[in-house]
XYZ file of N, CA, C and O in Angstrom:
484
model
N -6.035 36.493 -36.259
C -6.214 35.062 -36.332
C -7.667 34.730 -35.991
O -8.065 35.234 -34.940
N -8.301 34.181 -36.490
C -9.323 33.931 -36.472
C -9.675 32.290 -35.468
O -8.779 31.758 -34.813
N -10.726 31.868 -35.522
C -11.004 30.557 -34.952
C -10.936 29.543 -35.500
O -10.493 28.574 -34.884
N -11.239 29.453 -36.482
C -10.622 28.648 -37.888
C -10.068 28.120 -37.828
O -10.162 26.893 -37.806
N -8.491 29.295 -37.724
C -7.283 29.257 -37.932
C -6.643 27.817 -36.436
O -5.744 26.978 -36.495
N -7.544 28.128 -35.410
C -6.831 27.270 -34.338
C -7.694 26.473 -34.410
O -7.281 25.852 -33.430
N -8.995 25.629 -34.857
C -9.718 24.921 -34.827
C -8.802 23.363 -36.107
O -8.761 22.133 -36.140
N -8.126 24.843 -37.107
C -7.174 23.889 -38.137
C -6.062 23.364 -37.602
O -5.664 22.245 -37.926
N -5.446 24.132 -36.719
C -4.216 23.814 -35.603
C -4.275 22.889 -34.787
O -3.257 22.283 -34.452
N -5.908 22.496 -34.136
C -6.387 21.304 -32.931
C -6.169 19.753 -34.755
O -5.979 18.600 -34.366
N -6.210 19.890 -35.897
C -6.227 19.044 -36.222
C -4.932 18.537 -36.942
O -4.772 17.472 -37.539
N -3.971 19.651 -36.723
C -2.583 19.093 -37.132
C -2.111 18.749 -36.129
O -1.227 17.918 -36.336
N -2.287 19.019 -34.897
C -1.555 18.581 -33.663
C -2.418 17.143 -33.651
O -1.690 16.157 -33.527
N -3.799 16.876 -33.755
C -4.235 15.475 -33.377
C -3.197 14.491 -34.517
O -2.563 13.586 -33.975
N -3.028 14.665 -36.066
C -2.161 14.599 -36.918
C -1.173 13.969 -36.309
O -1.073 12.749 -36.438
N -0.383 14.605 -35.636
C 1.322 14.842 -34.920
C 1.069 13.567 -34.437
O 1.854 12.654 -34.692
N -0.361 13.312 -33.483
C -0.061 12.636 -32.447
C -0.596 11.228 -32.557
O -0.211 10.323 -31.816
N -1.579 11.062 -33.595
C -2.078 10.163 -34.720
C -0.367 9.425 -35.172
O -0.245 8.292 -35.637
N 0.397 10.049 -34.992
C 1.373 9.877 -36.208
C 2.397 9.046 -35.675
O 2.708 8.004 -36.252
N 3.088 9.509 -34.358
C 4.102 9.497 -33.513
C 3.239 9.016 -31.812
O 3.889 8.248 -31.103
N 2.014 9.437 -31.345
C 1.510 8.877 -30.177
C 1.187 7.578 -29.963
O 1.862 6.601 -30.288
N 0.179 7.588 -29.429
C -0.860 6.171 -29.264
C -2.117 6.267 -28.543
O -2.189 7.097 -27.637
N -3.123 5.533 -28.818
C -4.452 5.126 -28.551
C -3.961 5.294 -26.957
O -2.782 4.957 -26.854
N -4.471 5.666 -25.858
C -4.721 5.290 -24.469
C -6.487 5.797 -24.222
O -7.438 6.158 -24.916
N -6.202 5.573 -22.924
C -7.460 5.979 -22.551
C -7.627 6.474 -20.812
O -7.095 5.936 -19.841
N -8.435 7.523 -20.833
C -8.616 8.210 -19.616
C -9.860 7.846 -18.736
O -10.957 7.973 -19.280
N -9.819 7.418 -17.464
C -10.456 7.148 -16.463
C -10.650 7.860 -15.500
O -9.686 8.327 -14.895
N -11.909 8.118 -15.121
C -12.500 8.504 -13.517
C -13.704 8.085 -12.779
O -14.554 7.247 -13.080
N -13.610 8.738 -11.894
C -15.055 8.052 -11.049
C -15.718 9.505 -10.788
O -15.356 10.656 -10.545
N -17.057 8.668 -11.010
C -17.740 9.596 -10.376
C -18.896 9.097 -9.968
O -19.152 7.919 -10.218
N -19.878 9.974 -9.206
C -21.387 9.775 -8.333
C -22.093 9.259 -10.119
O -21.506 9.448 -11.184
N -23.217 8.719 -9.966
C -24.309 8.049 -10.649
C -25.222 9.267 -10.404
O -24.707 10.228 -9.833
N -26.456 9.337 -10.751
C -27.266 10.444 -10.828
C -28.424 9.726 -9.859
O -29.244 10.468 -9.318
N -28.506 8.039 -9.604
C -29.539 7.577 -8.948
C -28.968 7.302 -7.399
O -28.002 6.571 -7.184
N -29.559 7.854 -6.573
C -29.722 7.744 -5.115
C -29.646 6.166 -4.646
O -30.552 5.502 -5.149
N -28.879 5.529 -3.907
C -29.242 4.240 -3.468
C -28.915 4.033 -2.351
O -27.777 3.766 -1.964
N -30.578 4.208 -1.261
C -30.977 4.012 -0.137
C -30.134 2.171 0.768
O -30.206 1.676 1.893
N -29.590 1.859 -0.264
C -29.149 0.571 0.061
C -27.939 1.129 1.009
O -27.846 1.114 2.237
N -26.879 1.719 -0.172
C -25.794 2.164 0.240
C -25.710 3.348 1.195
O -24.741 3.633 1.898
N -26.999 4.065 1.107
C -26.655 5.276 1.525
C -26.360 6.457 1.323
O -26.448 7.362 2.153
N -25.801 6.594 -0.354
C -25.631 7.629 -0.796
C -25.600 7.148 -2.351
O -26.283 6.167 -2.646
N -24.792 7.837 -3.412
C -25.264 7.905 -4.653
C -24.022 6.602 -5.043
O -23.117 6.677 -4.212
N -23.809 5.628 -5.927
C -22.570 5.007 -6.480
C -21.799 5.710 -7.303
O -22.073 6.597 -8.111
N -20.245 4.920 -6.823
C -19.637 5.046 -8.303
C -19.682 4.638 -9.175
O -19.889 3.430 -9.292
N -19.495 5.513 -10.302
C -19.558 4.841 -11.184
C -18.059 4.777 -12.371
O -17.350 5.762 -12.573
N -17.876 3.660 -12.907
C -15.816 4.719 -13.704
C -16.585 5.187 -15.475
O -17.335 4.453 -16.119
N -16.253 6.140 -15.761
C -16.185 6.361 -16.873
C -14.825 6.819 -17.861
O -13.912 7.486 -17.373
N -14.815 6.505 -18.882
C -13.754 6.105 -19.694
C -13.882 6.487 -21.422
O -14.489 5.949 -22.348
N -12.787 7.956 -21.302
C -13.173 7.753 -22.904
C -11.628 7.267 -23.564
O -10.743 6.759 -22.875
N -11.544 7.466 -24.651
C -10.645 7.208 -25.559
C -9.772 8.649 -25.629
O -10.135 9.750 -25.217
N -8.397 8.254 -26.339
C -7.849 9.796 -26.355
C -6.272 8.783 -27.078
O -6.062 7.570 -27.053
N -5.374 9.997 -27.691
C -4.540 9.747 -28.124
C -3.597 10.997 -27.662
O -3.801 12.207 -27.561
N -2.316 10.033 -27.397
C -1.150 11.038 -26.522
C -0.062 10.214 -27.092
O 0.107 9.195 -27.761
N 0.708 11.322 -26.393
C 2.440 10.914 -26.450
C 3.302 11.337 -24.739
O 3.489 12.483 -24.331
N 3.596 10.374 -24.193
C 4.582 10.817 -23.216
C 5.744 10.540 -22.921
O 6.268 9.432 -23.032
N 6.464 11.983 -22.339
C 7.664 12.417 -22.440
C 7.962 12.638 -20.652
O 7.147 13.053 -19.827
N 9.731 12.109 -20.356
C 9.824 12.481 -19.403
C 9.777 14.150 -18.898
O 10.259 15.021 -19.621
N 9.278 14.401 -17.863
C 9.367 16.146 -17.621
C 10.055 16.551 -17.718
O 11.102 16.010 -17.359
N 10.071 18.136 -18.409
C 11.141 18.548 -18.181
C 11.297 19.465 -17.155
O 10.435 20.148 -16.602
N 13.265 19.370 -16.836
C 13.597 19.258 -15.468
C 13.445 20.910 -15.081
O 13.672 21.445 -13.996
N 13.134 21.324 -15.934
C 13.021 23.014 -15.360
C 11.764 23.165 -14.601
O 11.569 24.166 -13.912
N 10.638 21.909 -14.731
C 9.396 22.198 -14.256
C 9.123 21.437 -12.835
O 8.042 21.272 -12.270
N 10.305 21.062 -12.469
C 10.637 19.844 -11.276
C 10.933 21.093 -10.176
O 11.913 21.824 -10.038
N 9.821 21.021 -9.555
C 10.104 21.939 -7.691
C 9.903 21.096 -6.607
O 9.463 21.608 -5.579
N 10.132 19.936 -6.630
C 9.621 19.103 -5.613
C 8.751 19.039 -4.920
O 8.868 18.250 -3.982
N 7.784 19.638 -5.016
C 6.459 19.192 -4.664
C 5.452 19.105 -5.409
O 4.607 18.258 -5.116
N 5.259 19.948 -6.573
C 4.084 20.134 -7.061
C 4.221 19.029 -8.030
O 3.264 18.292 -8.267
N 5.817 18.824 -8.823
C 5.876 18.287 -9.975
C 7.341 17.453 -9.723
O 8.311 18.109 -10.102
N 7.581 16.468 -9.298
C 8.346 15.492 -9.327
C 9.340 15.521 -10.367
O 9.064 15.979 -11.476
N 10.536 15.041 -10.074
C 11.555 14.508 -11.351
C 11.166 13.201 -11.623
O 11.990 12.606 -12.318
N 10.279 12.617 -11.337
C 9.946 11.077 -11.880
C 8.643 11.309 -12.546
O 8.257 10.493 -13.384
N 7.909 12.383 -12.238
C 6.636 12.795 -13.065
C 6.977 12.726 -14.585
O 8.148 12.688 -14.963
N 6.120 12.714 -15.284
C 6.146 13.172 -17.306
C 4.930 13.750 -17.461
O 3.965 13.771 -16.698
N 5.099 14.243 -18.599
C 4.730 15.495 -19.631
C 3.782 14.663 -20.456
O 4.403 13.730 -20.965
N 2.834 14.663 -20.693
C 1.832 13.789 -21.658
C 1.108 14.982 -22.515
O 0.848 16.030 -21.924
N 0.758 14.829 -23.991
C 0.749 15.856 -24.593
C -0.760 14.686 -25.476
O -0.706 13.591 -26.035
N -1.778 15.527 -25.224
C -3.092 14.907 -25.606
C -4.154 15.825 -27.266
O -4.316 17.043 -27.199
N -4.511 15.333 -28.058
C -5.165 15.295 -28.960
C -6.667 15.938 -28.326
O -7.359 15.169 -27.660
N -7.176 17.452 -28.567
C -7.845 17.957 -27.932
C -9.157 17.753 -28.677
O -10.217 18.159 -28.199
N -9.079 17.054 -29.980
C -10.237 16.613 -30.896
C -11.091 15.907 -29.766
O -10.400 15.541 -28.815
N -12.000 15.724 -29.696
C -13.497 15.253 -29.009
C -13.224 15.107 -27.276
O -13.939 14.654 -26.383
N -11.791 15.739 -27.267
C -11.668 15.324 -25.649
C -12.136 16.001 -24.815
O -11.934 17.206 -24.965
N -13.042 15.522 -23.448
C -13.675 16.224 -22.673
C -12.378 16.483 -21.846
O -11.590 15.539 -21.781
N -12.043 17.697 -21.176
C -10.576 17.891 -20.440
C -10.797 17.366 -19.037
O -11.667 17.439 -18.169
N -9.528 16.763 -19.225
C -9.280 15.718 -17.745
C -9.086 16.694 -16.538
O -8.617 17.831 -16.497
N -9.517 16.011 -15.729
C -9.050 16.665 -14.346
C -8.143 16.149 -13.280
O -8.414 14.990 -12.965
N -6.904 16.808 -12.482
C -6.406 16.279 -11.558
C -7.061 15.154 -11.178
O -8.284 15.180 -11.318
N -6.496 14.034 -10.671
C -7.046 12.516 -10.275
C -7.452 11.964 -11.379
O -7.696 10.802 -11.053
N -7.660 12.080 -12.420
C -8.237 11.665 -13.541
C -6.747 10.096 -14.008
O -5.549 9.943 -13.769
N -7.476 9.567 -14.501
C -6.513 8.646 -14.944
C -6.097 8.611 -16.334
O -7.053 8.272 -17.032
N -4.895 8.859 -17.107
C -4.400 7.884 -18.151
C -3.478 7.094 -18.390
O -2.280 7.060 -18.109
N -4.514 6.138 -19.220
C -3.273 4.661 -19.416
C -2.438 4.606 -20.879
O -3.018 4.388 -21.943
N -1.621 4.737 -20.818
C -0.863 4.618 -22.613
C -0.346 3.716 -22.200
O -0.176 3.500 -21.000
N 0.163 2.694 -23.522
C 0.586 1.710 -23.153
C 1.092 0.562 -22.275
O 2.194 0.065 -22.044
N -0.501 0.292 -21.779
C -0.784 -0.509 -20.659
C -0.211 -0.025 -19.401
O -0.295 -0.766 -18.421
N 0.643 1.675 -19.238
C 0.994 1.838 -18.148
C -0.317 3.121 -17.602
O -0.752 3.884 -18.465
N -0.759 3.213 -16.361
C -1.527 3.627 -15.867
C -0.580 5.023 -15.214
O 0.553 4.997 -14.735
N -1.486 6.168 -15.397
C -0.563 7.484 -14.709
C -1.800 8.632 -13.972
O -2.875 8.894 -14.512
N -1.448 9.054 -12.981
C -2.540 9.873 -12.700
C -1.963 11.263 -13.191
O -0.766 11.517 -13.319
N -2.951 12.063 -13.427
C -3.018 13.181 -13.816
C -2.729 13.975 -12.456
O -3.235 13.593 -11.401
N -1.922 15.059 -12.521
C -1.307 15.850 -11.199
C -1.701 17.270 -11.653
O -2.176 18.066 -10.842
N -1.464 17.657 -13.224
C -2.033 18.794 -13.555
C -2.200 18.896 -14.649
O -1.511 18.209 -15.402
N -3.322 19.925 -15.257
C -3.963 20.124 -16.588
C -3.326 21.389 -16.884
O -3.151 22.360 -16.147
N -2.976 21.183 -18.233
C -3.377 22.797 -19.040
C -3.756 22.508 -20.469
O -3.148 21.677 -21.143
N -4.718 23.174 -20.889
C -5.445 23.301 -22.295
C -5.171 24.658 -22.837
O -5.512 25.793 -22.506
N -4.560 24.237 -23.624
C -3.841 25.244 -24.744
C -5.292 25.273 -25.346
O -5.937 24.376 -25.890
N -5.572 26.452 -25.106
C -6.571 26.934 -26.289
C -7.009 28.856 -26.235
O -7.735 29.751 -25.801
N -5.911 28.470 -27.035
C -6.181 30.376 -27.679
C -7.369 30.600 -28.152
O -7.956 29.655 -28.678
N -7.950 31.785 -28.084
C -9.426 32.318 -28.437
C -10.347 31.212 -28.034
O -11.498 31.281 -28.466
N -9.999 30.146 -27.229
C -11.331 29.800 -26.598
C -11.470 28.292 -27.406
O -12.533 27.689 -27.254
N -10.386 27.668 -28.277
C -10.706 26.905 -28.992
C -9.490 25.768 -28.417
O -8.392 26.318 -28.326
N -9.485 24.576 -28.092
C -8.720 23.798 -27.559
C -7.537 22.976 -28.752
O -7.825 22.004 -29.451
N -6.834 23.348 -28.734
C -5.914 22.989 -29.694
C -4.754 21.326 -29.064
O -4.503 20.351 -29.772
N -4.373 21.503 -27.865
C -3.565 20.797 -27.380
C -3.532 20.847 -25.768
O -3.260 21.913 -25.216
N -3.833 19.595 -24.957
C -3.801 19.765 -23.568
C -2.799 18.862 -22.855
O -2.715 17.638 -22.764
N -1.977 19.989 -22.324
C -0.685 19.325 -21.974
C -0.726 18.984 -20.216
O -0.952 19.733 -19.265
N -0.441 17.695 -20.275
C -0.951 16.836 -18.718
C 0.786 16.410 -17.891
O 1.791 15.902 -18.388
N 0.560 16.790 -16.791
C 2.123 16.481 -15.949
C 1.196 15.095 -14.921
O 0.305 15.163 -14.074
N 1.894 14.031 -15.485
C 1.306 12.714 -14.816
C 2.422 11.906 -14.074
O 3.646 11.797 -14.151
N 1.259 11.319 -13.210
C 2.559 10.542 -12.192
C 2.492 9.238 -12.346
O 1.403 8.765 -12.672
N 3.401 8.538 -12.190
C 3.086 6.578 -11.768
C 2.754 6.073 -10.994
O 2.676 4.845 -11.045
């Protein structure tokens, strides 16, 4: 299998999710790059890109009570232009807001096809 081959795969899954998902969008904070002697240290700042998902309640085989909740879900993200989220990271799909608890990026040979997020309310 070549790279190609999963680079063609990151665009049937965005497809899937184009199709059946929705527009949300992912939020975080972070430091500014300029120092401000006002405050004391560097600001936050939120940055925010765009992204398209679908979420699903978890499933219950992945529920251990601590790491991953039975009230947690499964959010399944469009890996086309997405920079990968990190724990604390925020996404909102349909006007509901969820934090990110854990990442995984499906990407065989190095190429990101699909990144599947366990988010909380």
């Amino acid at each position: 299998m070549s790279m190609t081959f999963y680079a063609e795969m990151a665009y049937v899954a965005d497809d899937i999710l184009r199709e059946f998902g929705a527009a949300g969008t992912l939020t975080y904070k972070t430091r500014s790059g300029e120092y401000d002697p006002d405050l004391g240290d560097y600001p936050e700042v939120e940055v925010t890109q765009g992204c398209t998902a679908v979420v699903f309640p978890v499933d219950q085989k992945l529920v251990d009570g601590t790491t991953v909740l039975s009230t947690d879900e499964q959010a399944y993200l469009s890996a086309i232009g997405l920079s990968i989220p990190e724990p604390t990271h925020v996404l909102t799909l349909g006007g509901v807001a969820r934090t990110v608890v854990s990442v995984k990026n499906l990407a065989p040979a190095g190429t990101s096809v699909l990144v599947e997020l366990i988010v909380r309310r």
